């Protein structure tokens, strides 16, 4: 149970972030649902959580903006006075082969998937250091571990998340703050639904368990890492991929 723990999940209006927000709320955490533009979807997540009897707040912010992240954190600290769990989940992809990749495709993916995590982590660490406790969970990807054709920008950003996780884990361990990364394989969300079915079939053929993952599969691990059962785990990258990366 995560009673009285304040948890911020970035990009929580849909997909994996939504599942994480709902799963943390099920453990009675007070969940802050960050969203960039889709307020309606974010309200839906908030309503779902409130109906289950848990607490949820919305906070709009584009996490690729340092100013907006700082404002978001000020609002959270004004309301709750603390932050116990940060899940850096927001992400985008702009897939294309290297030869066709525009500088803009590179920069947007790095800014949204990697630099945003640095902004949020930096802002969260201040209250966590005062509390001398905290759990930070960064959503990486198996692509960050192994690379992928057409995803050089995304793979570089997700590999960057791993370096950030390990460095932050070493730096923050003496303050009681644990930092881990989760590397999902192929999870059914809006990000992956757009792939043609023949590519999806090819991906499935490389997954030992033989099927695609659900957002809840990732959320279950995040809940574990956020809880007291994972207090001796830090700086790790854990795959949730049906065995894809074996
Ligand atoms: P998704 O596209 O369904 O959701 C991404 C969320 O991030 C959306 O709610 C979006 O609004 C939000 N977001 C994007 N840019 C933002 C910004 N600047 N500020 C705030 N929010 C922003 O994708 P998903 O599949 O749920 O992905 C969630 C995370 O999991 C991402 O980091 C993604 O890279 C990672 N991931 C997904 C898969 C997969 O197979 N779906 C695999 C590995 C890793």
Short mmCIF file of C-alpha atoms in Angstrom, two decimals, residues 88 113-119 121 138 159-170 179:
data_model
loop_
_atom_site.label_atom_id
_atom_site.label_comp_id
_atom_site.label_asym_id
_atom_site.label_seq_id
_atom_site.Cartn_x
_atom_site.Cartn_y
_atom_site.Cartn_z
CA UNK A 88 8.84 9.93 -15.93
CA UNK A 113 11.90 11.74 -23.96
CA UNK A 114 15.19 12.57 -22.25
CA UNK A 115 15.57 16.25 -21.34
CA UNK A 116 12.05 16.30 -19.87
CA UNK A 117 13.05 13.48 -17.51
CA UNK A 118 16.07 15.53 -16.40
CA UNK A 119 13.83 18.58 -15.76
CA UNK A 121 13.96 14.64 -11.84
CA UNK A 138 11.95 6.37 -15.53
CA UNK A 159 19.53 4.82 -23.75
CA UNK A 160 20.11 8.29 -22.30
CA UNK A 161 17.36 7.58 -19.77
CA UNK A 162 19.37 4.56 -18.62
CA UNK A 163 22.53 6.65 -18.09
CA UNK A 164 20.50 9.28 -16.26
CA UNK A 165 18.90 6.60 -14.07
CA UNK A 166 22.20 4.99 -13.09
CA UNK A 167 23.97 8.29 -12.36
CA UNK A 168 21.04 9.67 -10.38
CA UNK A 169 20.78 6.38 -8.44
CA UNK A 170 24.45 6.66 -7.37
CA UNK A 179 16.02 5.64 -9.07
#
